[in-house]
Short mmCIF file of C-alpha atoms in Angstrom, two decimals:
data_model
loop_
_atom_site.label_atom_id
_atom_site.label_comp_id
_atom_site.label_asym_id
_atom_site.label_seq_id
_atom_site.Cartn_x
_atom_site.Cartn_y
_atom_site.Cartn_z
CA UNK A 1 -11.56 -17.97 1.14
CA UNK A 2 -9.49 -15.26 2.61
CA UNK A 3 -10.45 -12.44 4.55
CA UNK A 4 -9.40 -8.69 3.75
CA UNK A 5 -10.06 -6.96 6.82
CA UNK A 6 -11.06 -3.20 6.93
CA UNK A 7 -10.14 -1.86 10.33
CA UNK A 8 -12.21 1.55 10.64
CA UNK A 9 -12.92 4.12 13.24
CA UNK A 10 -16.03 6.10 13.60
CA UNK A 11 -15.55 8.53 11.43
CA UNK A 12 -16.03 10.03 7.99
CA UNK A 13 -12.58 7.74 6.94
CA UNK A 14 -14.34 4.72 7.30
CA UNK A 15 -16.14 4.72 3.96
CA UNK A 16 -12.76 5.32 1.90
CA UNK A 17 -11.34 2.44 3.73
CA UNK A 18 -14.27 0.02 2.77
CA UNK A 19 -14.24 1.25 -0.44
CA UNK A 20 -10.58 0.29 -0.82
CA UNK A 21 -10.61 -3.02 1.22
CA UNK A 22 -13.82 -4.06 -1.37
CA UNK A 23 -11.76 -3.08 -4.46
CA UNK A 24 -9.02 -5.37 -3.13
CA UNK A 25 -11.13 -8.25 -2.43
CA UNK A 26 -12.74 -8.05 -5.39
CA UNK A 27 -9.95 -8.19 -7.30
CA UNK A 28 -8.02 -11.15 -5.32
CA UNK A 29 -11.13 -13.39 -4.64
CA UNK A 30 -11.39 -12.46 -1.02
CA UNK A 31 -14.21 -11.42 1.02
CA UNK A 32 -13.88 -8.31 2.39
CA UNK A 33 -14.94 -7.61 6.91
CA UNK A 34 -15.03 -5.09 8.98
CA UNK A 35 -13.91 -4.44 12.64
CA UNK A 36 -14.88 -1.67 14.37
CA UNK A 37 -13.12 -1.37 18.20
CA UNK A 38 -15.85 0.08 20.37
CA UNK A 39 -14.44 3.20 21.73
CA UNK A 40 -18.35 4.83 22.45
CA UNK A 41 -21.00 6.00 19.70
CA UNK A 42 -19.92 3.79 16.43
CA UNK A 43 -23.16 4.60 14.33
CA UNK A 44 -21.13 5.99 11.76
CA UNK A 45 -18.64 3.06 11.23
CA UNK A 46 -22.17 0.83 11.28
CA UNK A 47 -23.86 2.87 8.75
CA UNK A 48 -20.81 3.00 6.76
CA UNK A 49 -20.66 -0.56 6.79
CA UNK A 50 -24.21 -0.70 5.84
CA UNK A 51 -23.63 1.81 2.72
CA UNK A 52 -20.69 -0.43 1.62
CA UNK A 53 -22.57 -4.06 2.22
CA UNK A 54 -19.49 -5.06 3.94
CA UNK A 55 -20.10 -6.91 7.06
CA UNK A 56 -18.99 -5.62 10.68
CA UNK A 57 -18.13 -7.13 13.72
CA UNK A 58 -18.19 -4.81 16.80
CA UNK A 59 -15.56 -5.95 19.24
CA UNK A 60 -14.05 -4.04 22.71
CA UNK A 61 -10.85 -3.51 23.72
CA UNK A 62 -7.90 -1.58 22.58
CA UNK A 63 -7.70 -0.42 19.18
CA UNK A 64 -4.48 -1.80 18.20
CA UNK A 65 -4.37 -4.85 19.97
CA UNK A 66 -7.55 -6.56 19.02
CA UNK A 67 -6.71 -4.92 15.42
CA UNK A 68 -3.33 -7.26 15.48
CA UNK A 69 -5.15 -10.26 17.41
CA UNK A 70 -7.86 -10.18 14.40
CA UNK A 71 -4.80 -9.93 11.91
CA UNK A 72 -2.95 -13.04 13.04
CA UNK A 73 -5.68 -15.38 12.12
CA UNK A 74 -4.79 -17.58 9.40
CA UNK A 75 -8.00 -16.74 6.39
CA UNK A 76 -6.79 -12.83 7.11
CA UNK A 77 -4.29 -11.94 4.20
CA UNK A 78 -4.28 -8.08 4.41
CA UNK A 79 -5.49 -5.48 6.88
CA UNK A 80 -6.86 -2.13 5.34
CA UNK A 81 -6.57 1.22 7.70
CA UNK A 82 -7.25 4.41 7.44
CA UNK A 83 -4.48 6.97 7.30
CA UNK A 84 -5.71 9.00 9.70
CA UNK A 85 -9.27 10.83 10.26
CA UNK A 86 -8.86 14.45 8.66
CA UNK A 87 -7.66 15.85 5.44
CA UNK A 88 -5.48 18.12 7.42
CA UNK A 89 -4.15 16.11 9.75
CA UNK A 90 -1.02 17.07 11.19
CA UNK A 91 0.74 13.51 10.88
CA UNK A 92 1.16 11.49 8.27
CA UNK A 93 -1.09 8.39 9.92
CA UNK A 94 -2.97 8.45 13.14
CA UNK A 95 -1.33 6.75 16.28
CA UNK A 96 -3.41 3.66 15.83
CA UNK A 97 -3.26 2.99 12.15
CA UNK A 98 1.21 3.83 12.61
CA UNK A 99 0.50 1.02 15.66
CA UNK A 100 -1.32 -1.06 13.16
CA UNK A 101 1.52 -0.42 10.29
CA UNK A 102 4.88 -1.22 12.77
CA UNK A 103 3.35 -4.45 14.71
CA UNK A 104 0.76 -6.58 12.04
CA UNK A 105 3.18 -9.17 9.89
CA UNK A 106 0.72 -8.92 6.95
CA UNK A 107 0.29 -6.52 4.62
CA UNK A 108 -1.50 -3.60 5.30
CA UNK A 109 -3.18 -1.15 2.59
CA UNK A 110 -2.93 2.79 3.82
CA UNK A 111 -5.82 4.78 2.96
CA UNK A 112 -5.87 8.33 3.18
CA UNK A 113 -9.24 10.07 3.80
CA UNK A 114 -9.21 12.00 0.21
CA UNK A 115 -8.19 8.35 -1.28
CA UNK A 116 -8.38 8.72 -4.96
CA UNK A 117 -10.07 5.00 -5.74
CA UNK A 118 -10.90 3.06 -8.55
CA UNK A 119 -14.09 3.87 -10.54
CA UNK A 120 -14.46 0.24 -11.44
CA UNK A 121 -14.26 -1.08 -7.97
CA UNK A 122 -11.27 -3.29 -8.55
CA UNK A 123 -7.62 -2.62 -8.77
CA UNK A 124 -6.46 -2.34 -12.05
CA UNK A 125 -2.71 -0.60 -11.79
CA UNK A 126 0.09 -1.30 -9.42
CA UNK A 127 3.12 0.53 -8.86
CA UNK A 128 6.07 -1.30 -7.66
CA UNK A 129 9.29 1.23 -6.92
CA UNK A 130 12.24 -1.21 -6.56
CA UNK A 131 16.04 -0.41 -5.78
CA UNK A 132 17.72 -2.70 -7.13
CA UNK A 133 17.96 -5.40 -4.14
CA UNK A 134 16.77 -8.58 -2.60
CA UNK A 135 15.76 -7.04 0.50
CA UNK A 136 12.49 -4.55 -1.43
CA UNK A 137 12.24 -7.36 -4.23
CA UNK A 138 11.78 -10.12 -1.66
CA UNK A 139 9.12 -8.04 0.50
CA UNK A 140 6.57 -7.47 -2.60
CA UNK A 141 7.12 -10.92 -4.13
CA UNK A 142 4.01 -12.93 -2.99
CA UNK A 143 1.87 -9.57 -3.56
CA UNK A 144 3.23 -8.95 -7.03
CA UNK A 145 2.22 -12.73 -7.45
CA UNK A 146 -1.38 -12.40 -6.22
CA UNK A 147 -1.84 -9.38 -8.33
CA UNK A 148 -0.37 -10.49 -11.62
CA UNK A 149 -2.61 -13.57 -11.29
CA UNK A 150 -5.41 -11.39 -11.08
CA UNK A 151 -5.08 -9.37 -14.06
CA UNK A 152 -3.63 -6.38 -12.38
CA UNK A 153 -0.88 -4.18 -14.39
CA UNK A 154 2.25 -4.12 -12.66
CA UNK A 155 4.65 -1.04 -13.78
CA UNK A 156 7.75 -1.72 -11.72
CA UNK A 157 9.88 2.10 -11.26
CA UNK A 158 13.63 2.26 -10.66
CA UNK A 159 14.69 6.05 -9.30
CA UNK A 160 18.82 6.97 -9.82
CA UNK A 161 20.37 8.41 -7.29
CA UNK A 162 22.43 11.17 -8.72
CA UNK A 163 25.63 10.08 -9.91
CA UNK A 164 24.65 6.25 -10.42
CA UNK A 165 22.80 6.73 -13.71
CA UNK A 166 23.98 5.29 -16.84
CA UNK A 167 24.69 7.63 -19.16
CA UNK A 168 21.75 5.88 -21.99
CA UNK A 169 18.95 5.42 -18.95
CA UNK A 170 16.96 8.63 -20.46
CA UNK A 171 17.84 7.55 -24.48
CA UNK A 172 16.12 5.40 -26.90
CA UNK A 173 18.45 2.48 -27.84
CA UNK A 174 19.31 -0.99 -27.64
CA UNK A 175 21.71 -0.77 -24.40
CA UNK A 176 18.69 1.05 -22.34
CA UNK A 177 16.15 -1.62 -23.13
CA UNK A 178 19.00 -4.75 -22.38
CA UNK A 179 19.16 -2.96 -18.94
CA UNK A 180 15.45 -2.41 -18.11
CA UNK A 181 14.95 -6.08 -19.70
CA UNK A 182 17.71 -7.29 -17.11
CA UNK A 183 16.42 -5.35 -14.62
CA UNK A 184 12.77 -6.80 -14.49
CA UNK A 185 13.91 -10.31 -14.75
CA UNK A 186 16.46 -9.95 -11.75
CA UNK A 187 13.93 -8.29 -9.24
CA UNK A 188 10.89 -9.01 -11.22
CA UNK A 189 9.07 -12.82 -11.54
CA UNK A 190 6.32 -10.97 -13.10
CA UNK A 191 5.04 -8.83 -16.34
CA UNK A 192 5.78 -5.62 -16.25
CA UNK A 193 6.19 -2.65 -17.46
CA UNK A 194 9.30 -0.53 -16.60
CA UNK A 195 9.51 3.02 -15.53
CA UNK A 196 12.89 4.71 -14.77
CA UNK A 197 13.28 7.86 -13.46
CA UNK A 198 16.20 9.75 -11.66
CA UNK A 199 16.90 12.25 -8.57
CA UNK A 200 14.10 12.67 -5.78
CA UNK A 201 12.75 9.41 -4.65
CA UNK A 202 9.42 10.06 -2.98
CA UNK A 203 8.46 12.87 -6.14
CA UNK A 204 9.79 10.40 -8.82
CA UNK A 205 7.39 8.02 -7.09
CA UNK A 206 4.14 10.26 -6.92
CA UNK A 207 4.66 11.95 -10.42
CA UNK A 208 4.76 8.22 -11.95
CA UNK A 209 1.52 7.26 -10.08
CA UNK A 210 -0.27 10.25 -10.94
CA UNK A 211 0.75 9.91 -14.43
CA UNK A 212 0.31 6.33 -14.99
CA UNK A 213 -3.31 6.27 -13.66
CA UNK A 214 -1.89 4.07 -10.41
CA UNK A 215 -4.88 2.70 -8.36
CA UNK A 216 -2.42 1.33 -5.39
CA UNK A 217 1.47 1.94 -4.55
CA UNK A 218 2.62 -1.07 -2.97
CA UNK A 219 5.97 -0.86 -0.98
CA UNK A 220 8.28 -3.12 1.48
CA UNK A 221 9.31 -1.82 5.36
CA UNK A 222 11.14 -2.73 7.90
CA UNK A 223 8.28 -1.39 10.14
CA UNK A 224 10.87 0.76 12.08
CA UNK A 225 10.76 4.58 12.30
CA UNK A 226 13.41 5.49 14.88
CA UNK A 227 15.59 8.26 13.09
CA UNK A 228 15.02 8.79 9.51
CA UNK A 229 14.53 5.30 9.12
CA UNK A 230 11.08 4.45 6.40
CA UNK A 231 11.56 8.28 5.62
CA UNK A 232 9.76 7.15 2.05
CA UNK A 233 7.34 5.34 3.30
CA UNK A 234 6.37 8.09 5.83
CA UNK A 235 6.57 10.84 3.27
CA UNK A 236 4.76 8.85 0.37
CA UNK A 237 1.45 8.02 2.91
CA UNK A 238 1.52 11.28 3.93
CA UNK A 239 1.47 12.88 0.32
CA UNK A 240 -0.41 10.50 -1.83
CA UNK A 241 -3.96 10.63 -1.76
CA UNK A 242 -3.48 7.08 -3.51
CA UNK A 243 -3.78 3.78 -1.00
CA UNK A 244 -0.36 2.68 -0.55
CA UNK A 245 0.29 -1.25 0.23
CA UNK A 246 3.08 -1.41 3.07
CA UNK A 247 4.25 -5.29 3.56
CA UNK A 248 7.23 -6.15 6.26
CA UNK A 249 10.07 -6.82 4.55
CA UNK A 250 10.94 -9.62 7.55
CA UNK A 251 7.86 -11.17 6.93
#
């Protein structure tokens, strides 16, 4: 069986982050573990643990590398991390879980301390946004797989950029629906439902999960943040209190 591993600190951001990483191994067949770097006191991430009925192993060492050792073991699938500690914080992810992000060649699910999580305690929506190319289609592939298998709705969202939408994209009618049905089965191997949208990437992307009930936004990176490089995936974990699902797209 493989692992989803919940990497937590001792803090209040710990339960959110079990919470997610059970929902996710519920809903793939995993078992879900926890790994808590000693850094001092860790009675909260224990008794977090506890409250969750997750087990924990307590390890030393530096955060991020025995986070990434951990990850490279073969039953691990997906890492889980908080986005950082506070509500407020001033970033949009702590230094360790952006360490975690840029260097673990798995997928890792972003939770933000106000996560908004399931009530059922399994994933039940996905949102997929896709541009239109191999490089974001290819990233999400084996994900989209292991989440259609498991029952989970996948509602796959397409944003314009101004000047590139057709002129029927927003109409009712047969040429809109031959495009959206083209669409999914070009960058798509999976049911879905379309949503298309147009101007403002990261707000088209939000408003859709908000109102489509989305339990997880699942996107592909290049893990690399120099300039305004991943400016969507920085601004979406930093303004959705949804889990967001980052996977390298050179996986």
């Amino acid at each position: 069986m493989t692992v989803i591993l919940a990497a937590i600190d001792d803090s209040a951001a710990a339960l959110p982050v079990l919470r997610a990483a059970a929902a996710m191994a519920l809903t793939l067949g995993a078992a879900a573990q926890a790994v808590h770097v000693r850094e001092g006191i860790h009675e909260t991430a224990m008794a977090a643990a506890r409250h969750a009925g997750i087990s924990i192993q307590v390890v030393d060492g530096d955060p991020v590398d025995r986070i990434v050792e951990l990850s490279a073991t073969t039953t691990v699938s997906m890492v889980v991390v908080g986005a950082r500690r506070h509500r407020a914080g001033p970033r949009p992810w702590g230094h360790v879980a952006f360490a975690v992000m840029a260097q673990v060649r798995k997928p890792v699910l972003v939770v933000p301390p106000d996560a908004r999580l399931p009530r059922s305690e399994r994933i039940h929506r996905v949102l997929i946004p896709l541009e239109g190319t191999a490089h974001s289609a290819d990233a999400v592939a084996a994900e989209l797989q292991a989440l259609s298998r498991a029952g989970v709705s996948i509602t796959v969202l397409h944003v314009f950029h101004p000047g590139t939408a057709p002129r029927f994209w927003d109409q009712a009618g047969h040429a809109g629906q031959s495009w959206g049905t083209e669409f999914l089965a070009h960058w798509c191997d999976q049911p879905a439902d379309l949503c298309l949208r147009s101007g403002e990437v990261v707000a088209a992307i939000l408003d859709v999960a908000a109102s489509e009930s989305i339990d997880v936004i699942a996107l592909g990176w290049s893990q690399n943040t120099a300039g305004d490089r991943a400016r969507v995936v920085r601004d979406i974990v930093g303004r959705s209190n949804i889990p967001v699902l980052l996977t390298p797209t050179s996986r």
